[in-house]
Short mmCIF file of C-alpha atoms in Angstrom, two decimals:
data_model
loop_
_atom_site.label_atom_id
_atom_site.label_comp_id
_atom_site.label_asym_id
_atom_site.label_seq_id
_atom_site.Cartn_x
_atom_site.Cartn_y
_atom_site.Cartn_z
CA MET A 211 57.29 -25.18 -54.00
CA THR A 212 57.54 -27.02 -57.28
CA ASP A 213 60.42 -29.10 -56.00
CA GLY A 214 58.38 -30.31 -53.03
CA ARG A 215 60.33 -28.28 -50.50
CA ILE A 216 58.63 -26.02 -48.03
CA GLU A 217 58.52 -22.26 -48.42
CA LYS A 218 61.02 -19.86 -46.68
CA VAL A 219 60.58 -16.97 -44.33
CA ARG A 220 62.94 -14.56 -42.51
CA LEU A 221 63.28 -14.64 -38.69
CA GLY A 222 62.83 -11.05 -37.61
CA THR A 223 63.74 -8.00 -39.61
CA ASP A 224 67.40 -8.92 -40.11
CA GLY A 225 67.44 -12.55 -38.97
CA PRO A 226 68.30 -15.64 -41.03
CA GLU A 227 66.08 -16.99 -43.77
CA VAL A 228 64.66 -20.47 -42.91
CA GLY A 229 62.03 -22.96 -43.95
CA VAL A 230 58.57 -22.01 -42.63
CA GLN A 231 58.84 -25.09 -40.34
CA GLY A 232 61.83 -26.11 -38.28
CA LEU A 233 62.84 -29.19 -36.41
CA GLY A 234 62.97 -29.59 -32.65
CA CYS A 235 65.85 -31.99 -31.94
CA MET A 236 65.59 -32.43 -28.17
CA GLY A 237 63.88 -35.79 -28.27
CA MET A 238 66.75 -37.32 -30.23
CA SER A 239 68.76 -37.65 -27.08
CA PHE A 240 66.64 -36.36 -24.19
CA ALA A 241 63.23 -36.23 -22.48
CA TYR A 242 61.05 -38.48 -24.55
CA GLY A 243 62.42 -41.96 -23.73
CA PRO A 244 64.77 -44.14 -25.78
CA ALA A 245 65.70 -43.02 -29.32
CA ASP A 246 67.27 -44.82 -32.26
CA ALA A 247 70.37 -42.87 -33.28
CA GLY A 248 70.32 -44.10 -36.82
CA GLU A 249 66.66 -43.24 -37.30
CA SER A 250 67.24 -39.80 -35.80
CA ARG A 251 70.11 -39.16 -38.23
CA ALA A 252 67.86 -40.20 -41.13
CA THR A 253 65.25 -37.82 -39.83
CA LEU A 254 67.76 -34.90 -39.93
CA GLU A 255 68.69 -35.65 -43.48
CA ARG A 256 65.04 -36.10 -44.57
CA ALA A 257 64.18 -32.78 -43.00
CA LEU A 258 66.87 -30.99 -44.99
CA GLU A 259 65.63 -32.61 -48.16
CA LEU A 260 62.15 -31.10 -47.45
CA GLY A 261 63.61 -27.53 -47.00
CA ILE A 262 63.59 -27.61 -43.21
CA THR A 263 66.71 -25.61 -42.31
CA LEU A 264 66.18 -24.41 -38.73
CA TYR A 265 67.44 -27.03 -36.21
CA ASP A 266 66.73 -26.34 -32.63
CA THR A 267 68.75 -27.68 -29.65
CA ALA A 268 70.02 -26.46 -26.26
CA ASP A 269 72.91 -27.05 -23.95
CA ALA A 270 70.53 -28.49 -21.34
CA TYR A 271 69.16 -31.21 -23.55
CA GLY A 272 70.97 -34.33 -22.13
CA ALA A 273 73.65 -32.16 -20.47
CA GLY A 274 75.12 -31.30 -23.89
CA GLU A 275 74.55 -34.67 -25.50
CA ASN A 276 72.05 -33.32 -28.00
CA GLU A 277 74.52 -30.69 -29.24
CA ARG A 278 77.17 -33.40 -29.64
CA PHE A 279 74.80 -35.72 -31.48
CA LEU A 280 73.82 -32.99 -33.97
CA SER A 281 77.35 -31.78 -34.59
CA PRO A 282 78.29 -34.22 -37.43
CA PHE A 283 75.09 -33.36 -39.31
CA PHE A 284 75.83 -29.69 -38.93
CA LYS A 285 79.39 -30.14 -40.06
CA ALA A 286 78.23 -32.00 -43.11
CA HIS A 287 75.66 -29.36 -44.06
CA ARG A 288 77.05 -26.21 -42.48
CA ASP A 289 76.14 -23.84 -45.35
CA GLU A 290 72.56 -25.23 -45.62
CA VAL A 291 71.43 -25.26 -41.98
CA VAL A 292 70.64 -22.62 -39.32
CA VAL A 293 71.98 -23.83 -35.99
CA ALA A 294 69.88 -22.67 -33.04
CA THR A 295 70.92 -23.42 -29.45
CA LYS A 296 70.33 -22.03 -25.99
CA PHE A 297 71.86 -21.23 -22.63
CA ALA A 298 70.49 -20.49 -19.15
CA LEU A 299 69.68 -23.92 -17.57
CA SER A 300 72.78 -24.74 -15.53
CA ILE A 301 73.21 -28.24 -14.12
CA PRO A 302 74.45 -28.23 -10.41
CA PRO A 303 77.39 -30.61 -9.98
CA ASP A 304 75.85 -32.14 -6.87
CA ASP A 305 72.48 -33.00 -8.56
CA PRO A 306 72.53 -33.63 -12.31
CA THR A 307 68.73 -34.05 -12.26
CA LYS A 308 68.17 -30.38 -11.38
CA ARG A 309 68.40 -27.16 -13.45
CA ILE A 310 69.33 -23.67 -12.15
CA ILE A 311 68.40 -20.69 -14.26
CA ARG A 312 71.47 -18.42 -14.88
CA ASN A 313 71.52 -15.32 -17.04
CA ASP A 314 74.69 -13.67 -15.65
CA PRO A 315 77.40 -12.56 -18.03
CA PRO A 316 80.17 -14.87 -16.73
CA TYR A 317 77.86 -17.90 -17.14
CA ILE A 318 76.78 -16.83 -20.68
CA ARG A 319 80.37 -16.65 -21.79
CA GLN A 320 81.09 -20.00 -20.29
CA ALA A 321 78.01 -21.50 -21.94
CA VAL A 322 78.64 -20.21 -25.36
CA GLU A 323 82.20 -21.49 -25.46
CA ALA A 324 81.00 -24.94 -24.38
CA SER A 325 78.25 -24.94 -27.02
CA LEU A 326 80.66 -23.95 -29.74
CA LYS A 327 82.95 -26.78 -28.81
CA ARG A 328 80.21 -29.45 -28.54
CA LEU A 329 78.57 -28.32 -31.83
CA ASP A 330 81.94 -28.03 -33.50
CA VAL A 331 81.04 -24.82 -35.25
CA ASP A 332 82.80 -21.42 -35.49
CA VAL A 333 79.57 -19.48 -34.99
CA ILE A 334 76.07 -20.16 -33.62
CA ASP A 335 73.45 -18.86 -36.05
CA LEU A 336 70.72 -18.22 -33.49
CA TYR A 337 71.52 -18.07 -29.77
CA TYR A 338 68.61 -18.12 -27.34
CA MET A 339 68.29 -17.21 -23.61
CA HIS A 340 66.42 -20.37 -22.68
CA ARG A 341 64.76 -19.16 -19.51
CA ARG A 342 64.65 -15.84 -17.64
CA ASP A 343 66.44 -15.26 -14.34
CA VAL A 344 64.54 -12.30 -12.96
CA ALA A 345 67.43 -11.49 -10.57
CA VAL A 346 69.53 -10.33 -13.53
CA PRO A 347 68.41 -7.33 -15.55
CA ILE A 348 67.51 -8.47 -18.98
CA GLU A 349 69.41 -5.50 -20.43
CA GLU A 350 72.59 -6.99 -18.83
CA THR A 351 71.86 -10.46 -20.25
CA VAL A 352 71.15 -9.20 -23.75
CA GLY A 353 74.07 -6.82 -23.54
CA THR A 354 76.38 -9.76 -23.02
CA MET A 355 74.67 -11.63 -25.88
CA ALA A 356 75.15 -8.57 -28.12
CA GLU A 357 78.88 -8.74 -27.29
CA LEU A 358 78.97 -12.32 -28.59
CA VAL A 359 77.51 -11.02 -31.88
CA ARG A 360 80.24 -8.34 -32.15
CA GLU A 361 82.85 -10.96 -31.33
CA GLY A 362 81.59 -13.19 -34.17
CA LYS A 363 80.68 -16.11 -31.92
CA VAL A 364 76.83 -15.65 -32.51
CA LYS A 365 74.96 -14.27 -35.57
CA HIS A 366 71.49 -13.57 -34.22
CA LEU A 367 69.78 -13.41 -30.85
CA GLY A 368 66.66 -15.14 -29.52
CA LEU A 369 64.73 -15.29 -26.34
CA SER A 370 62.57 -18.04 -24.87
CA GLU A 371 59.54 -17.65 -22.62
CA VAL A 372 59.81 -13.92 -22.12
CA THR A 373 57.03 -11.50 -21.35
CA ALA A 374 56.12 -8.59 -23.66
CA ASP A 375 57.85 -6.13 -21.41
CA GLU A 376 61.02 -8.27 -21.21
CA LEU A 377 60.99 -8.52 -25.05
CA ARG A 378 60.69 -4.76 -25.48
CA ALA A 379 63.51 -4.16 -22.95
CA ALA A 380 65.79 -6.71 -24.73
CA ALA A 381 65.02 -5.31 -28.20
CA ALA A 382 66.02 -1.80 -26.99
CA VAL A 383 69.55 -3.21 -26.38
CA HIS A 384 69.95 -5.43 -29.49
CA PRO A 385 67.71 -6.66 -32.37
CA ILE A 386 65.94 -9.91 -31.42
CA ALA A 387 65.36 -12.26 -34.30
CA ALA A 388 62.93 -14.76 -32.62
CA VAL A 389 60.99 -15.50 -29.51
CA GLN A 390 60.47 -19.07 -28.68
CA SER A 391 57.42 -20.11 -26.60
CA GLU A 392 54.94 -22.91 -26.38
CA TRP A 393 52.09 -22.14 -28.86
CA SER A 394 49.51 -24.67 -29.98
CA LEU A 395 45.81 -25.48 -30.02
CA PHE A 396 46.31 -26.29 -26.31
CA SER A 397 48.53 -23.30 -25.33
CA ARG A 398 47.62 -19.81 -26.43
CA ASP A 399 48.61 -17.59 -23.50
CA ILE A 400 51.19 -15.77 -25.49
CA GLU A 401 48.60 -14.25 -27.83
CA ALA A 402 47.47 -11.78 -25.25
CA LYS A 403 50.69 -9.73 -24.92
CA VAL A 404 53.79 -11.48 -26.32
CA VAL A 405 52.62 -11.89 -29.86
CA PRO A 406 51.48 -8.30 -30.28
CA ALA A 407 54.81 -7.08 -28.88
CA ALA A 408 56.71 -9.32 -31.33
CA ARG A 409 54.66 -8.05 -34.17
CA GLU A 410 55.31 -4.42 -33.11
CA LEU A 411 59.13 -5.07 -32.89
CA GLY A 412 59.55 -7.12 -36.03
CA VAL A 413 60.37 -10.33 -34.11
CA ALA A 414 59.44 -13.78 -35.37
CA LEU A 415 57.65 -16.42 -33.22
CA VAL A 416 59.15 -19.92 -33.06
CA PRO A 417 56.48 -22.11 -31.39
CA TYR A 418 57.83 -25.08 -29.59
CA SER A 419 55.61 -28.08 -28.78
CA PRO A 420 53.10 -27.06 -31.54
CA LEU A 421 51.77 -30.67 -31.23
CA GLY A 422 51.16 -30.32 -27.54
CA ARG A 423 54.16 -32.59 -26.82
CA GLY A 424 52.52 -35.19 -29.00
CA PHE A 425 49.13 -35.17 -27.27
CA LEU A 426 47.46 -33.33 -30.20
CA THR A 427 48.45 -36.22 -32.55
CA GLY A 428 46.47 -38.64 -30.51
CA SER A 429 49.50 -40.86 -30.02
CA PHE A 430 48.94 -41.17 -26.29
CA VAL A 431 45.97 -40.65 -23.93
CA ASN A 432 47.49 -40.76 -20.46
CA ALA A 433 51.25 -40.25 -20.05
CA GLU A 434 51.48 -42.27 -16.84
CA LYS A 435 49.97 -45.34 -18.63
CA ASP A 436 51.14 -44.95 -22.19
CA LEU A 437 54.66 -43.60 -21.94
CA THR A 438 58.01 -45.04 -20.76
CA ASP A 439 59.35 -44.36 -17.31
CA GLY A 440 61.99 -41.95 -18.63
CA ASP A 441 59.51 -39.73 -20.46
CA PHE A 442 59.26 -36.34 -18.81
CA ARG A 443 55.66 -35.93 -20.01
CA ARG A 444 54.68 -38.25 -17.12
CA GLN A 445 55.31 -35.19 -14.88
CA GLN A 446 53.32 -32.71 -16.95
CA PRO A 447 49.94 -31.83 -15.40
CA ARG A 448 48.00 -31.89 -18.63
CA PHE A 449 48.92 -35.44 -19.57
CA THR A 450 48.05 -37.29 -16.33
CA GLY A 451 45.02 -38.27 -14.20
CA GLU A 452 41.74 -36.47 -14.70
CA ASN A 453 43.41 -33.78 -16.80
CA ALA A 454 44.48 -36.27 -19.35
CA ARG A 455 41.02 -37.70 -19.66
CA ALA A 456 39.40 -34.29 -19.99
CA ASN A 457 41.96 -33.12 -22.57
CA ALA A 458 41.67 -36.30 -24.67
CA ALA A 459 38.02 -35.37 -25.27
CA LEU A 460 39.10 -32.03 -26.62
CA LEU A 461 40.66 -33.66 -29.68
CA ALA A 462 37.19 -34.44 -31.11
CA PRO A 463 37.04 -31.28 -33.35
CA VAL A 464 40.68 -31.82 -34.47
CA ARG A 465 39.68 -35.35 -35.48
CA THR A 466 36.64 -34.05 -37.28
CA VAL A 467 38.67 -31.65 -39.44
CA ALA A 468 41.37 -34.19 -40.03
CA GLU A 469 38.94 -36.93 -41.18
CA ALA A 470 37.20 -34.47 -43.54
CA ARG A 471 40.49 -33.60 -45.11
CA GLY A 472 42.12 -37.01 -45.19
CA ALA A 473 44.89 -35.65 -42.97
CA SER A 474 46.32 -36.67 -39.63
CA LEU A 475 45.46 -35.00 -36.36
CA GLY A 476 49.03 -33.67 -36.15
CA GLN A 477 48.76 -32.08 -39.55
CA ILE A 478 45.73 -30.15 -38.62
CA ALA A 479 47.39 -28.95 -35.33
CA LEU A 480 50.44 -27.91 -37.21
CA ALA A 481 48.46 -26.21 -39.96
CA TRP A 482 46.70 -24.23 -37.26
CA ALA A 483 50.07 -23.22 -35.80
CA GLN A 484 51.46 -22.26 -39.21
CA GLN A 485 48.40 -20.22 -39.95
CA ARG A 486 49.06 -17.99 -36.92
CA ALA A 487 51.45 -16.06 -39.20
CA ALA A 488 48.54 -14.84 -41.37
CA VAL A 489 46.20 -14.43 -38.39
CA HIS A 490 48.60 -12.37 -36.32
CA GLY A 491 50.74 -10.72 -39.08
CA LEU A 492 54.24 -11.93 -38.21
CA PRO A 493 56.60 -14.69 -39.14
CA VAL A 494 55.79 -17.97 -37.39
CA VAL A 495 58.18 -20.98 -37.60
CA PRO A 496 56.97 -23.95 -35.50
CA ILE A 497 59.57 -26.48 -34.50
CA PRO A 498 57.74 -29.83 -34.03
CA GLY A 499 60.01 -32.49 -32.73
CA THR A 500 60.27 -35.93 -34.23
CA ARG A 501 62.75 -38.79 -34.51
CA LYS A 502 61.16 -40.48 -37.61
CA PRO A 503 61.75 -39.63 -41.27
CA GLY A 504 58.16 -40.41 -42.19
CA ARG A 505 56.86 -38.23 -39.43
CA VAL A 506 59.01 -35.25 -40.49
CA ALA A 507 57.57 -35.55 -44.06
CA GLU A 508 54.08 -35.67 -42.64
CA ASN A 509 54.77 -32.57 -40.57
CA ALA A 510 56.23 -30.62 -43.50
CA ALA A 511 53.24 -31.45 -45.58
CA ALA A 512 51.18 -29.55 -43.04
CA THR A 513 52.64 -26.29 -44.33
CA ARG A 514 50.51 -26.79 -47.45
CA ILE A 515 47.25 -27.07 -45.56
CA VAL A 516 45.22 -23.78 -45.27
CA LEU A 517 42.29 -24.13 -42.86
CA THR A 518 39.01 -22.53 -43.75
CA GLU A 519 37.25 -20.03 -41.54
CA GLU A 520 34.74 -22.71 -40.61
CA GLU A 521 37.52 -25.12 -39.65
CA LEU A 522 39.29 -22.46 -37.56
CA ALA A 523 35.98 -21.68 -35.83
CA LEU A 524 35.60 -25.34 -34.93
CA LEU A 525 39.10 -25.38 -33.35
CA GLU A 526 38.92 -22.01 -31.66
CA PRO A 527 37.33 -23.07 -28.33
CA ILE A 528 39.76 -25.85 -27.56
CA ALA A 529 42.53 -23.90 -25.64
CA ALA A 530 39.98 -22.34 -23.18
CA LYS A 531 38.88 -25.74 -22.10
CA VAL A 532 42.29 -27.35 -21.51
CA ALA A 533 42.71 -28.83 -18.00
CA GLY A 534 46.06 -28.32 -16.23
CA ASN A 535 49.02 -26.02 -16.69
CA ARG A 536 51.67 -26.64 -19.32
CA TYR A 537 54.37 -27.03 -16.58
CA PRO A 538 54.23 -27.99 -12.93
CA ASP A 539 55.83 -24.60 -12.14
CA MET A 540 54.59 -21.86 -14.38
CA ALA A 541 57.05 -19.27 -12.86
CA PHE A 542 59.54 -20.07 -15.56
CA THR A 543 57.13 -19.20 -18.41
CA SER A 544 56.07 -15.85 -19.79
CA ALA A 545 52.52 -16.63 -18.68
CA GLY A 546 53.69 -16.97 -15.16
CA ARG A 547 55.13 -13.52 -15.04
CA GLU A 548 52.77 -11.51 -17.21
#
């Protein structure tokens, strides 16, 4: 890393090589309140300068707007970036505020063509099933995704929020490069079954929300009071009411470690997430989301922090004490089905 860029790792056995930290792009046009387009574009460019090459979006983020927003950046740097997007959250025409999970083959084919058009790319580097529709056999879903690989529309396959058994069934149909799930100091449910299965199958983990949707940075204490009306965190159980107050107190050991190192809380939380690779013996590429160039540089610097055993022991009890689920309805997560 003599040039200041982050190190690289391969996603899965035969997946793409990417920086050890990626960038979650959802907030640039969806979910976290108003965004400055110019600042978001500058963030994308700064991330690439730092060696961040995995850029994560989905067709559901702003009903395709996030893919459209990213497309000029991808076009300008096509050979340098790994484009990751997702399907499965269909928007019913009669209610654009809702999402319906669809994993059926006709929908997948419709979704991939729409994403290719919005992204303005010939092939999607990493295509995820965003959420699992249990009414459709996962072998059928992944079988269709595998057809997209053979047809040259997709290079590598990923899954999001799947159980260990679902991952094994999927991998029997086609190699899976990455599993995406929430994984942070506040959310460690996947460590029981999903992480061991991924290690066994040679699949990488791509943790989303490694900063606990910003809560682990200390940037807000109570979503209802501190965040704008359009911010979806105002509906997340962990960040409101008594849960928010209880969880804010859990940041004390993170703050202790951060102050001792002269680092930010977010850097310590990210260093912990990055260090899961060594702890669990598999590739781990967190995708913290940000819309600020300075913040993406701060996040990338966390890849150089190696926490000591004493520091890890101080952080270890946090997850077990977290109040509230990570979603109002956990049925759509791997933890809700394990």
